[in-house]
């Protein structure tokens, strides 16, 4: 705690007391540490794929290219690492844009239509399983108030995770229901689940439950922090419930548009 003291004088200049201003620096220090950790994390996450791409390219150039098996394996790895780098850069740019507090346009939009878009986008990647379900049928949903592109990003990030962390045979369900003036949207999966002690932290930037596994699966560790940021900027809240090996339910709220459907103004 930082304290500033100043004498308090009456109109004749006589000292009649003291003013003390106390500054609690813990919050400022905490934010500073979060910022430093973030920069360190970004540098590490950017450097790792570049280092390995460089190493593989050098090995190939030193003659390994003559071995077809090695050539193919390294080219695949280089391709994967480039994807990872490009996902990371996209997420970092998205965060920077959110941090810059540029005004985003918000308006009433049909979230049910977005649900169908998600079904089209994710059904093919789900292959035979996990199974993907919408509930209730999207046309029954009210209009919500927000930025369609950002809410689409939120849904993509949550669904990406649900499919990533749910093994074959599982199920992913996207559903929504009104809660007062808000609509709650939930992505439920029957996947690996999240340990209780990690639940509080998974919305932090770069936080991953299992670094090795997440790296293999190919995440950036930024998806959920982007979700939280967007939802809170819309006046909503994120929530998560999870049980190990049972699955997870990620949900968020978004304001229902006061404009009834088909009745603008
Ligand atoms: P990542 O890119 O690593 O998926 P996120 O910010 O999206 O980063 O998620 C942070 C961590 O939370 C993940 O690494 C994973 O450990 C955990 N997680 C997120 N969604 C799920 C889910 N549906 N099931 C199990 N674990 C999850």
PDB file of C-alpha atoms and ligand atoms in Angstrom:
ATOM      1  CA  UNK A   1       0.000   0.000   0.000  1.00  0.00           C
ATOM      2  CA  UNK A   2       1.261   3.435  -0.941  1.00  0.00           C
ATOM      3  CA  UNK A   3       0.329   6.359   1.340  1.00  0.00           C
ATOM      4  CA  UNK A   4       0.425  10.070   0.470  1.00  0.00           C
ATOM      5  CA  UNK A   5       0.075  12.557   3.346  1.00  0.00           C
ATOM      6  CA  UNK A   6      -0.788  16.262   3.071  1.00  0.00           C
ATOM      7  CA  UNK A   7      -1.570  18.878   5.725  1.00  0.00           C
ATOM      8  CA  UNK A   8      -5.168  20.159   5.851  1.00  0.00           C
ATOM      9  CA  UNK A   9      -5.293  23.944   6.498  1.00  0.00           C
ATOM     10  CA  UNK A  10      -8.179  26.292   7.372  1.00  0.00           C
ATOM     11  CA  UNK A  11      -8.703  29.652   5.583  1.00  0.00           C
ATOM     12  CA  UNK A  12      -6.100  31.374   7.817  1.00  0.00           C
ATOM     13  CA  UNK A  13      -3.478  28.799   6.878  1.00  0.00           C
ATOM     14  CA  UNK A  14      -3.497  27.065  10.240  1.00  0.00           C
ATOM     15  CA  UNK A  15      -2.942  23.313  10.063  1.00  0.00           C
ATOM     16  CA  UNK A  16      -6.086  21.660  11.374  1.00  0.00           C
ATOM     17  CA  UNK A  17      -5.557  18.106  10.211  1.00  0.00           C
ATOM     18  CA  UNK A  18      -3.955  15.697   7.766  1.00  0.00           C
ATOM     19  CA  UNK A  19      -5.256  14.180   4.570  1.00  0.00           C
ATOM     20  CA  UNK A  20      -4.056  10.666   3.889  1.00  0.00           C
ATOM     21  CA  UNK A  21      -4.477   9.089   0.434  1.00  0.00           C
ATOM     22  CA  UNK A  22      -3.956   5.353   0.419  1.00  0.00           C
ATOM     23  CA  UNK A  23      -3.274   3.567  -2.853  1.00  0.00           C
ATOM     24  CA  UNK A  24      -3.717  -0.164  -3.015  1.00  0.00           C
ATOM     25  CA  UNK A  25      -0.991  -1.259  -5.400  1.00  0.00           C
ATOM     26  CA  UNK A  26      -1.776  -4.964  -5.349  1.00  0.00           C
ATOM     27  CA  UNK A  27      -4.279  -4.647  -8.191  1.00  0.00           C
ATOM     28  CA  UNK A  28      -1.876  -2.568 -10.315  1.00  0.00           C
ATOM     29  CA  UNK A  29       0.974  -5.027  -9.656  1.00  0.00           C
ATOM     30  CA  UNK A  30      -1.301  -7.953 -10.458  1.00  0.00           C
ATOM     31  CA  UNK A  31      -2.270  -6.442 -13.819  1.00  0.00           C
ATOM     32  CA  UNK A  32       1.366  -5.712 -14.577  1.00  0.00           C
ATOM     33  CA  UNK A  33       2.247  -9.353 -13.879  1.00  0.00           C
ATOM     34  CA  UNK A  34      -0.626 -10.572 -16.073  1.00  0.00           C
ATOM     35  CA  UNK A  35       0.696  -8.366 -18.878  1.00  0.00           C
ATOM     36  CA  UNK A  36       4.276  -9.634 -18.467  1.00  0.00           C
ATOM     37  CA  UNK A  37       3.088 -13.257 -18.398  1.00  0.00           C
ATOM     38  CA  UNK A  38       1.085 -12.611 -21.544  1.00  0.00           C
ATOM     39  CA  UNK A  39       4.071 -11.211 -23.437  1.00  0.00           C
ATOM     40  CA  UNK A  40       6.245 -14.129 -22.277  1.00  0.00           C
ATOM     41  CA  UNK A  41       3.559 -16.611 -23.339  1.00  0.00           C
ATOM     42  CA  UNK A  42       3.121 -15.015 -26.752  1.00  0.00           C
ATOM     43  CA  UNK A  43       6.868 -15.066 -27.396  1.00  0.00           C
ATOM     44  CA  UNK A  44       7.094 -18.698 -26.365  1.00  0.00           C
ATOM     45  CA  UNK A  45       4.058 -19.776 -28.390  1.00  0.00           C
ATOM     46  CA  UNK A  46       5.314 -17.974 -31.504  1.00  0.00           C
ATOM     47  CA  UNK A  47       8.860 -19.195 -31.149  1.00  0.00           C
ATOM     48  CA  UNK A  48       8.078 -22.889 -30.665  1.00  0.00           C
ATOM     49  CA  UNK A  49       6.539 -23.615 -34.080  1.00  0.00           C
ATOM     50  CA  UNK A  50       9.061 -21.403 -35.877  1.00  0.00           C
ATOM     51  CA  UNK A  51      11.975 -23.189 -34.209  1.00  0.00           C
ATOM     52  CA  UNK A  52      10.669 -26.584 -35.209  1.00  0.00           C
ATOM     53  CA  UNK A  53       9.851 -25.559 -38.803  1.00  0.00           C
ATOM     54  CA  UNK A  54      13.365 -24.128 -39.116  1.00  0.00           C
ATOM     55  CA  UNK A  55      14.962 -27.290 -37.697  1.00  0.00           C
ATOM     56  CA  UNK A  56      13.034 -29.551 -40.077  1.00  0.00           C
ATOM     57  CA  UNK A  57      13.828 -27.364 -43.080  1.00  0.00           C
ATOM     58  CA  UNK A  58      17.533 -27.412 -42.185  1.00  0.00           C
ATOM     59  CA  UNK A  59      17.575 -31.190 -41.750  1.00  0.00           C
ATOM     60  CA  UNK A  60      15.911 -31.624 -45.146  1.00  0.00           C
ATOM     61  CA  UNK A  61      18.320 -29.187 -46.800  1.00  0.00           C
ATOM     62  CA  UNK A  62      21.263 -31.083 -45.286  1.00  0.00           C
ATOM     63  CA  UNK A  63      20.306 -34.105 -47.365  1.00  0.00           C
ATOM     64  CA  UNK A  64      17.382 -35.721 -45.546  1.00  0.00           C
ATOM     65  CA  UNK A  65      15.142 -34.793 -48.476  1.00  0.00           C
ATOM     66  CA  UNK A  66      16.541 -37.778 -50.358  1.00  0.00           C
ATOM     67  CA  UNK A  67      14.701 -40.105 -47.979  1.00  0.00           C
ATOM     68  CA  UNK A  68      11.089 -40.050 -49.137  1.00  0.00           C
ATOM     69  CA  UNK A  69       9.667 -41.176 -45.807  1.00  0.00           C
ATOM     70  CA  UNK A  70      11.430 -38.415 -43.883  1.00  0.00           C
ATOM     71  CA  UNK A  71      10.572 -35.883 -46.563  1.00  0.00           C
ATOM     72  CA  UNK A  72       6.870 -36.665 -46.318  1.00  0.00           C
ATOM     73  CA  UNK A  73       6.859 -36.746 -42.515  1.00  0.00           C
ATOM     74  CA  UNK A  74       8.626 -33.387 -42.224  1.00  0.00           C
ATOM     75  CA  UNK A  75       6.476 -31.737 -44.875  1.00  0.00           C
ATOM     76  CA  UNK A  76       3.358 -32.823 -42.976  1.00  0.00           C
ATOM     77  CA  UNK A  77       4.792 -31.500 -39.734  1.00  0.00           C
ATOM     78  CA  UNK A  78       5.773 -28.206 -41.351  1.00  0.00           C
ATOM     79  CA  UNK A  79       2.252 -27.910 -42.745  1.00  0.00           C
ATOM     80  CA  UNK A  80       0.759 -28.535 -39.273  1.00  0.00           C
ATOM     81  CA  UNK A  81       3.074 -26.129 -37.509  1.00  0.00           C
ATOM     82  CA  UNK A  82       2.222 -23.418 -40.045  1.00  0.00           C
ATOM     83  CA  UNK A  83      -1.465 -23.963 -39.344  1.00  0.00           C
ATOM     84  CA  UNK A  84      -0.833 -23.662 -35.643  1.00  0.00           C
ATOM     85  CA  UNK A  85       1.106 -20.449 -36.141  1.00  0.00           C
ATOM     86  CA  UNK A  86      -1.604 -18.996 -38.305  1.00  0.00           C
ATOM     87  CA  UNK A  87      -4.353 -19.917 -35.772  1.00  0.00           C
ATOM     88  CA  UNK A  88      -2.332 -18.303 -33.035  1.00  0.00           C
ATOM     89  CA  UNK A  89      -1.827 -15.114 -35.019  1.00  0.00           C
ATOM     90  CA  UNK A  90      -5.547 -14.964 -35.833  1.00  0.00           C
ATOM     91  CA  UNK A  91      -6.432 -15.343 -32.145  1.00  0.00           C
ATOM     92  CA  UNK A  92      -3.891 -12.728 -31.112  1.00  0.00           C
ATOM     93  CA  UNK A  93      -5.255 -10.285 -33.665  1.00  0.00           C
ATOM     94  CA  UNK A  94      -8.804 -10.968 -32.471  1.00  0.00           C
ATOM     95  CA  UNK A  95      -7.738 -10.247 -28.878  1.00  0.00           C
ATOM     96  CA  UNK A  96      -5.878  -7.085 -29.856  1.00  0.00           C
ATOM     97  CA  UNK A  97      -8.977  -5.867 -31.680  1.00  0.00           C
ATOM     98  CA  UNK A  98     -11.151  -6.609 -28.638  1.00  0.00           C
ATOM     99  CA  UNK A  99      -8.656  -4.863 -26.323  1.00  0.00           C
ATOM    100  CA  UNK A 100      -8.561  -1.768 -28.511  1.00  0.00           C
ATOM    101  CA  UNK A 101     -12.197  -1.145 -27.539  1.00  0.00           C
ATOM    102  CA  UNK A 102     -13.155  -0.096 -31.062  1.00  0.00           C
ATOM    103  CA  UNK A 103     -16.933   0.436 -31.054  1.00  0.00           C
ATOM    104  CA  UNK A 104     -18.606  -2.638 -32.480  1.00  0.00           C
ATOM    105  CA  UNK A 105     -21.928  -2.361 -34.201  1.00  0.00           C
ATOM    106  CA  UNK A 106     -24.721  -4.111 -32.300  1.00  0.00           C
ATOM    107  CA  UNK A 107     -28.176  -4.768 -33.645  1.00  0.00           C
ATOM    108  CA  UNK A 108     -31.008  -7.283 -33.368  1.00  0.00           C
ATOM    109  CA  UNK A 109     -30.193 -10.480 -35.237  1.00  0.00           C
ATOM    110  CA  UNK A 110     -31.533 -13.968 -35.700  1.00  0.00           C
ATOM    111  CA  UNK A 111     -29.370 -16.296 -33.608  1.00  0.00           C
ATOM    112  CA  UNK A 112     -31.424 -19.277 -34.812  1.00  0.00           C
ATOM    113  CA  UNK A 113     -30.019 -18.711 -38.272  1.00  0.00           C
ATOM    114  CA  UNK A 114     -26.500 -18.749 -36.792  1.00  0.00           C
ATOM    115  CA  UNK A 115     -27.359 -22.078 -35.165  1.00  0.00           C
ATOM    116  CA  UNK A 116     -28.110 -23.541 -38.604  1.00  0.00           C
ATOM    117  CA  UNK A 117     -24.866 -22.109 -39.924  1.00  0.00           C
ATOM    118  CA  UNK A 118     -23.030 -23.871 -37.088  1.00  0.00           C
ATOM    119  CA  UNK A 119     -24.798 -27.124 -37.888  1.00  0.00           C
ATOM    120  CA  UNK A 120     -23.655 -26.889 -41.483  1.00  0.00           C
ATOM    121  CA  UNK A 121     -20.127 -26.000 -40.448  1.00  0.00           C
ATOM    122  CA  UNK A 122     -19.643 -28.650 -37.773  1.00  0.00           C
ATOM    123  CA  UNK A 123     -21.692 -31.593 -38.956  1.00  0.00           C
ATOM    124  CA  UNK A 124     -19.133 -32.587 -41.600  1.00  0.00           C
ATOM    125  CA  UNK A 125     -16.179 -32.431 -39.164  1.00  0.00           C
ATOM    126  CA  UNK A 126     -18.092 -34.535 -36.672  1.00  0.00           C
ATOM    127  CA  UNK A 127     -17.909 -37.446 -39.134  1.00  0.00           C
ATOM    128  CA  UNK A 128     -19.889 -40.440 -37.909  1.00  0.00           C
ATOM    129  CA  UNK A 129     -19.534 -39.270 -34.312  1.00  0.00           C
ATOM    130  CA  UNK A 130     -19.643 -37.207 -32.142  1.00  0.00           C
ATOM    131  CA  UNK A 131     -23.230 -36.589 -32.890  1.00  0.00           C
ATOM    132  CA  UNK A 132     -24.370 -32.963 -33.210  1.00  0.00           C
ATOM    133  CA  UNK A 133     -27.800 -31.764 -32.174  1.00  0.00           C
ATOM    134  CA  UNK A 134     -29.691 -28.448 -32.099  1.00  0.00           C
ATOM    135  CA  UNK A 135     -32.243 -27.947 -29.375  1.00  0.00           C
ATOM    136  CA  UNK A 136     -34.839 -26.439 -29.655  1.00  0.00           C
ATOM    137  CA  UNK A 137     -35.240 -26.161 -33.438  1.00  0.00           C
ATOM    138  CA  UNK A 138     -33.626 -22.828 -34.212  1.00  0.00           C
ATOM    139  CA  UNK A 139     -36.650 -20.950 -35.704  1.00  0.00           C
ATOM    140  CA  UNK A 140     -38.227 -20.855 -32.251  1.00  0.00           C
ATOM    141  CA  UNK A 141     -35.490 -18.619 -30.850  1.00  0.00           C
ATOM    142  CA  UNK A 142     -36.089 -14.903 -30.199  1.00  0.00           C
ATOM    143  CA  UNK A 143     -33.953 -12.197 -31.849  1.00  0.00           C
ATOM    144  CA  UNK A 144     -30.948 -11.249 -29.744  1.00  0.00           C
ATOM    145  CA  UNK A 145     -29.097  -7.934 -29.518  1.00  0.00           C
ATOM    146  CA  UNK A 146     -25.427  -7.949 -30.400  1.00  0.00           C
ATOM    147  CA  UNK A 147     -22.748  -8.200 -33.019  1.00  0.00           C
ATOM    148  CA  UNK A 148     -23.468 -11.196 -35.211  1.00  0.00           C
ATOM    149  CA  UNK A 149     -19.846 -11.783 -36.237  1.00  0.00           C
ATOM    150  CA  UNK A 150     -18.591 -11.736 -32.674  1.00  0.00           C
ATOM    151  CA  UNK A 151     -21.314 -14.072 -31.414  1.00  0.00           C
ATOM    152  CA  UNK A 152     -20.503 -16.357 -34.328  1.00  0.00           C
ATOM    153  CA  UNK A 153     -16.877 -16.363 -33.133  1.00  0.00           C
ATOM    154  CA  UNK A 154     -18.067 -17.316 -29.632  1.00  0.00           C
ATOM    155  CA  UNK A 155     -20.101 -20.249 -30.984  1.00  0.00           C
ATOM    156  CA  UNK A 156     -17.246 -21.421 -33.212  1.00  0.00           C
ATOM    157  CA  UNK A 157     -14.748 -21.349 -30.320  1.00  0.00           C
ATOM    158  CA  UNK A 158     -17.081 -23.258 -27.970  1.00  0.00           C
ATOM    159  CA  UNK A 159     -18.068 -25.830 -30.606  1.00  0.00           C
ATOM    160  CA  UNK A 160     -14.447 -26.263 -31.740  1.00  0.00           C
ATOM    161  CA  UNK A 161     -13.543 -27.163 -28.157  1.00  0.00           C
ATOM    162  CA  UNK A 162     -16.555 -29.429 -27.691  1.00  0.00           C
ATOM    163  CA  UNK A 163     -15.547 -31.454 -30.761  1.00  0.00           C
ATOM    164  CA  UNK A 164     -11.844 -31.356 -29.895  1.00  0.00           C
ATOM    165  CA  UNK A 165     -12.321 -32.691 -26.384  1.00  0.00           C
ATOM    166  CA  UNK A 166     -15.043 -35.257 -27.136  1.00  0.00           C
ATOM    167  CA  UNK A 167     -13.926 -38.660 -28.369  1.00  0.00           C
ATOM    168  CA  UNK A 168     -15.764 -40.637 -31.049  1.00  0.00           C
ATOM    169  CA  UNK A 169     -19.082 -41.983 -29.833  1.00  0.00           C
ATOM    170  CA  UNK A 170     -19.793 -38.812 -27.867  1.00  0.00           C
ATOM    171  CA  UNK A 171     -22.383 -36.137 -28.359  1.00  0.00           C
ATOM    172  CA  UNK A 172     -22.334 -32.347 -28.756  1.00  0.00           C
ATOM    173  CA  UNK A 173     -25.481 -30.337 -28.294  1.00  0.00           C
ATOM    174  CA  UNK A 174     -26.092 -26.639 -29.011  1.00  0.00           C
ATOM    175  CA  UNK A 175     -29.165 -25.333 -27.223  1.00  0.00           C
ATOM    176  CA  UNK A 176     -30.746 -22.097 -26.003  1.00  0.00           C
ATOM    177  CA  UNK A 177     -33.526 -20.940 -23.706  1.00  0.00           C
ATOM    178  CA  UNK A 178     -34.745 -17.571 -22.374  1.00  0.00           C
ATOM    179  CA  UNK A 179     -33.790 -16.500 -18.840  1.00  0.00           C
ATOM    180  CA  UNK A 180     -35.667 -13.279 -18.115  1.00  0.00           C
ATOM    181  CA  UNK A 181     -34.357 -10.595 -20.498  1.00  0.00           C
ATOM    182  CA  UNK A 182     -31.454 -12.764 -21.614  1.00  0.00           C
ATOM    183  CA  UNK A 183     -31.113 -15.798 -23.825  1.00  0.00           C
ATOM    184  CA  UNK A 184     -28.850 -18.519 -22.427  1.00  0.00           C
ATOM    185  CA  UNK A 185     -26.924 -20.414 -25.088  1.00  0.00           C
ATOM    186  CA  UNK A 186     -25.268 -23.678 -24.087  1.00  0.00           C
ATOM    187  CA  UNK A 187     -22.773 -25.995 -25.753  1.00  0.00           C
ATOM    188  CA  UNK A 188     -22.842 -29.355 -23.998  1.00  0.00           C
ATOM    189  CA  UNK A 189     -20.518 -32.249 -24.729  1.00  0.00           C
ATOM    190  CA  UNK A 190     -19.985 -35.743 -23.359  1.00  0.00           C
ATOM    191  CA  UNK A 191     -16.197 -35.461 -23.611  1.00  0.00           C
ATOM    192  CA  UNK A 192     -13.162 -35.636 -21.348  1.00  0.00           C
ATOM    193  CA  UNK A 193     -14.353 -32.998 -18.869  1.00  0.00           C
ATOM    194  CA  UNK A 194     -12.283 -30.529 -16.850  1.00  0.00           C
ATOM    195  CA  UNK A 195     -10.866 -31.051 -13.336  1.00  0.00           C
ATOM    196  CA  UNK A 196     -12.610 -28.948 -10.683  1.00  0.00           C
ATOM    197  CA  UNK A 197      -9.444 -27.096  -9.714  1.00  0.00           C
ATOM    198  CA  UNK A 198      -8.968 -25.856 -13.297  1.00  0.00           C
ATOM    199  CA  UNK A 199     -12.507 -24.599 -13.861  1.00  0.00           C
ATOM    200  CA  UNK A 200     -11.823 -21.110 -12.458  1.00  0.00           C
ATOM    201  CA  UNK A 201      -8.827 -20.577 -14.687  1.00  0.00           C
ATOM    202  CA  UNK A 202      -9.718 -21.931 -18.123  1.00  0.00           C
ATOM    203  CA  UNK A 203     -11.004 -18.540 -19.285  1.00  0.00           C
ATOM    204  CA  UNK A 204      -7.556 -17.014 -18.724  1.00  0.00           C
ATOM    205  CA  UNK A 205      -5.352 -16.333 -21.726  1.00  0.00           C
ATOM    206  CA  UNK A 206      -3.129 -19.312 -22.581  1.00  0.00           C
ATOM    207  CA  UNK A 207      -4.475 -21.421 -19.714  1.00  0.00           C
ATOM    208  CA  UNK A 208      -4.759 -25.085 -20.669  1.00  0.00           C
ATOM    209  CA  UNK A 209      -5.641 -28.013 -18.482  1.00  0.00           C
ATOM    210  CA  UNK A 210      -3.174 -30.371 -20.094  1.00  0.00           C
ATOM    211  CA  UNK A 211      -0.509 -28.554 -22.066  1.00  0.00           C
ATOM    212  CA  UNK A 212       0.840 -31.629 -23.824  1.00  0.00           C
ATOM    213  CA  UNK A 213      -2.563 -32.932 -24.858  1.00  0.00           C
ATOM    214  CA  UNK A 214      -3.840 -29.521 -25.943  1.00  0.00           C
ATOM    215  CA  UNK A 215      -0.730 -29.016 -28.043  1.00  0.00           C
ATOM    216  CA  UNK A 216      -1.325 -32.339 -29.754  1.00  0.00           C
ATOM    217  CA  UNK A 217      -4.964 -31.473 -30.356  1.00  0.00           C
ATOM    218  CA  UNK A 218      -3.797 -28.134 -31.658  1.00  0.00           C
ATOM    219  CA  UNK A 219      -5.281 -25.350 -29.566  1.00  0.00           C
ATOM    220  CA  UNK A 220      -3.899 -21.894 -28.877  1.00  0.00           C
ATOM    221  CA  UNK A 221      -5.155 -21.538 -25.303  1.00  0.00           C
ATOM    222  CA  UNK A 222      -6.812 -18.266 -26.310  1.00  0.00           C
ATOM    223  CA  UNK A 223     -10.236 -19.474 -27.474  1.00  0.00           C
ATOM    224  CA  UNK A 224     -12.068 -19.223 -24.161  1.00  0.00           C
ATOM    225  CA  UNK A 225     -10.520 -15.870 -23.228  1.00  0.00           C
ATOM    226  CA  UNK A 226     -11.900 -14.498 -26.497  1.00  0.00           C
ATOM    227  CA  UNK A 227     -15.307 -16.012 -25.677  1.00  0.00           C
ATOM    228  CA  UNK A 228     -15.389 -14.399 -22.224  1.00  0.00           C
ATOM    229  CA  UNK A 229     -14.235 -11.043 -23.565  1.00  0.00           C
ATOM    230  CA  UNK A 230     -16.932 -10.901 -26.262  1.00  0.00           C
ATOM    231  CA  UNK A 231     -19.748 -12.140 -24.018  1.00  0.00           C
ATOM    232  CA  UNK A 232     -18.965  -9.628 -21.265  1.00  0.00           C
ATOM    233  CA  UNK A 233     -18.724  -6.786 -23.783  1.00  0.00           C
ATOM    234  CA  UNK A 234     -22.308  -7.715 -24.720  1.00  0.00           C
ATOM    235  CA  UNK A 235     -23.431  -7.470 -21.086  1.00  0.00           C
ATOM    236  CA  UNK A 236     -23.620 -11.252 -20.709  1.00  0.00           C
ATOM    237  CA  UNK A 237     -21.860 -13.803 -18.523  1.00  0.00           C
ATOM    238  CA  UNK A 238     -20.041 -17.059 -19.230  1.00  0.00           C
ATOM    239  CA  UNK A 239     -20.465 -20.188 -17.127  1.00  0.00           C
ATOM    240  CA  UNK A 240     -19.036 -23.689 -17.133  1.00  0.00           C
ATOM    241  CA  UNK A 241     -19.942 -26.938 -15.447  1.00  0.00           C
ATOM    242  CA  UNK A 242     -17.930 -30.063 -15.943  1.00  0.00           C
ATOM    243  CA  UNK A 243     -17.277 -33.538 -14.641  1.00  0.00           C
ATOM    244  CA  UNK A 244     -14.206 -35.578 -15.490  1.00  0.00           C
ATOM    245  CA  UNK A 245     -14.999 -38.158 -18.175  1.00  0.00           C
ATOM    246  CA  UNK A 246     -18.666 -37.130 -18.149  1.00  0.00           C
ATOM    247  CA  UNK A 247     -18.471 -33.968 -20.189  1.00  0.00           C
ATOM    248  CA  UNK A 248     -18.746 -30.189 -20.007  1.00  0.00           C
ATOM    249  CA  UNK A 249     -21.421 -27.562 -20.458  1.00  0.00           C
ATOM    250  CA  UNK A 250     -20.224 -24.118 -21.505  1.00  0.00           C
ATOM    251  CA  UNK A 251     -22.920 -21.467 -21.578  1.00  0.00           C
ATOM    252  CA  UNK A 252     -23.284 -17.721 -21.973  1.00  0.00           C
ATOM    253  CA  UNK A 253     -26.060 -15.153 -21.851  1.00  0.00           C
ATOM    254  CA  UNK A 254     -26.890 -12.493 -24.425  1.00  0.00           C
ATOM    255  CA  UNK A 255     -29.624  -9.830 -24.279  1.00  0.00           C
ATOM    256  CA  UNK A 256     -32.865 -10.693 -26.062  1.00  0.00           C
ATOM    257  CA  UNK A 257     -33.750  -7.907 -28.494  1.00  0.00           C
ATOM    258  CA  UNK A 258     -36.550  -5.656 -27.214  1.00  0.00           C
ATOM    259  CA  UNK A 259     -37.695  -5.428 -30.806  1.00  0.00           C
ATOM    260  CA  UNK A 260     -40.070  -8.331 -31.386  1.00  0.00           C
ATOM    261  CA  UNK A 261     -39.392 -10.365 -34.506  1.00  0.00           C
ATOM    262  CA  UNK A 262     -41.082  -8.877 -37.546  1.00  0.00           C
ATOM    263  CA  UNK A 263     -42.022  -5.796 -35.562  1.00  0.00           C
ATOM    264  CA  UNK A 264     -39.138  -3.322 -35.901  1.00  0.00           C
ATOM    265  CA  UNK A 265     -39.294  -0.153 -33.748  1.00  0.00           C
TER     266      UNK A 265
HETATM  267  P1  LIG B   1      -7.410 -24.341 -26.475  1.00  0.00           P
HETATM  268  O1  LIG B   1      -7.034 -23.645 -27.726  1.00  0.00           O
HETATM  269  O2  LIG B   1      -6.239 -24.973 -25.770  1.00  0.00           O
HETATM  270  O3  LIG B   1      -8.581 -25.258 -26.654  1.00  0.00           O
HETATM  271  P2  LIG B   1      -9.221 -22.642 -24.963  1.00  0.00           P
HETATM  272  O4  LIG B   1      -9.019 -21.294 -24.354  1.00  0.00           O
HETATM  273  O5  LIG B   1     -10.291 -22.769 -25.987  1.00  0.00           O
HETATM  274  O6  LIG B   1      -7.809 -23.117 -25.516  1.00  0.00           O
HETATM  275  O7  LIG B   1      -9.489 -23.675 -23.804  1.00  0.00           O
HETATM  276  C1  LIG B   1      -8.625 -23.691 -22.664  1.00  0.00           C
HETATM  277  C2  LIG B   1      -8.529 -25.091 -22.083  1.00  0.00           C
HETATM  278  O8  LIG B   1      -9.783 -25.468 -21.507  1.00  0.00           O
HETATM  279  C3  LIG B   1      -8.242 -26.177 -23.111  1.00  0.00           C
HETATM  280  O9  LIG B   1      -6.861 -26.324 -23.352  1.00  0.00           O
HETATM  281  C4  LIG B   1      -8.820 -27.408 -22.443  1.00  0.00           C
HETATM  282  O10 LIG B   1      -7.890 -27.902 -21.486  1.00  0.00           O
HETATM  283  C5  LIG B   1     -10.006 -26.851 -21.675  1.00  0.00           C
HETATM  284  N1  LIG B   1     -11.279 -27.044 -22.407  1.00  0.00           N
HETATM  285  C6  LIG B   1     -11.960 -26.124 -23.141  1.00  0.00           C
HETATM  286  N2  LIG B   1     -13.114 -26.608 -23.635  1.00  0.00           N
HETATM  287  C7  LIG B   1     -13.190 -27.890 -23.205  1.00  0.00           C
HETATM  288  C8  LIG B   1     -14.158 -28.951 -23.369  1.00  0.00           C
HETATM  289  N3  LIG B   1     -15.275 -28.757 -24.078  1.00  0.00           N
HETATM  290  N4  LIG B   1     -13.889 -30.128 -22.762  1.00  0.00           N
HETATM  291  C9  LIG B   1     -12.755 -30.317 -22.031  1.00  0.00           C
HETATM  292  N5  LIG B   1     -11.819 -29.364 -21.843  1.00  0.00           N
HETATM  293  C10 LIG B   1     -12.009 -28.171 -22.416  1.00  0.00           C
END
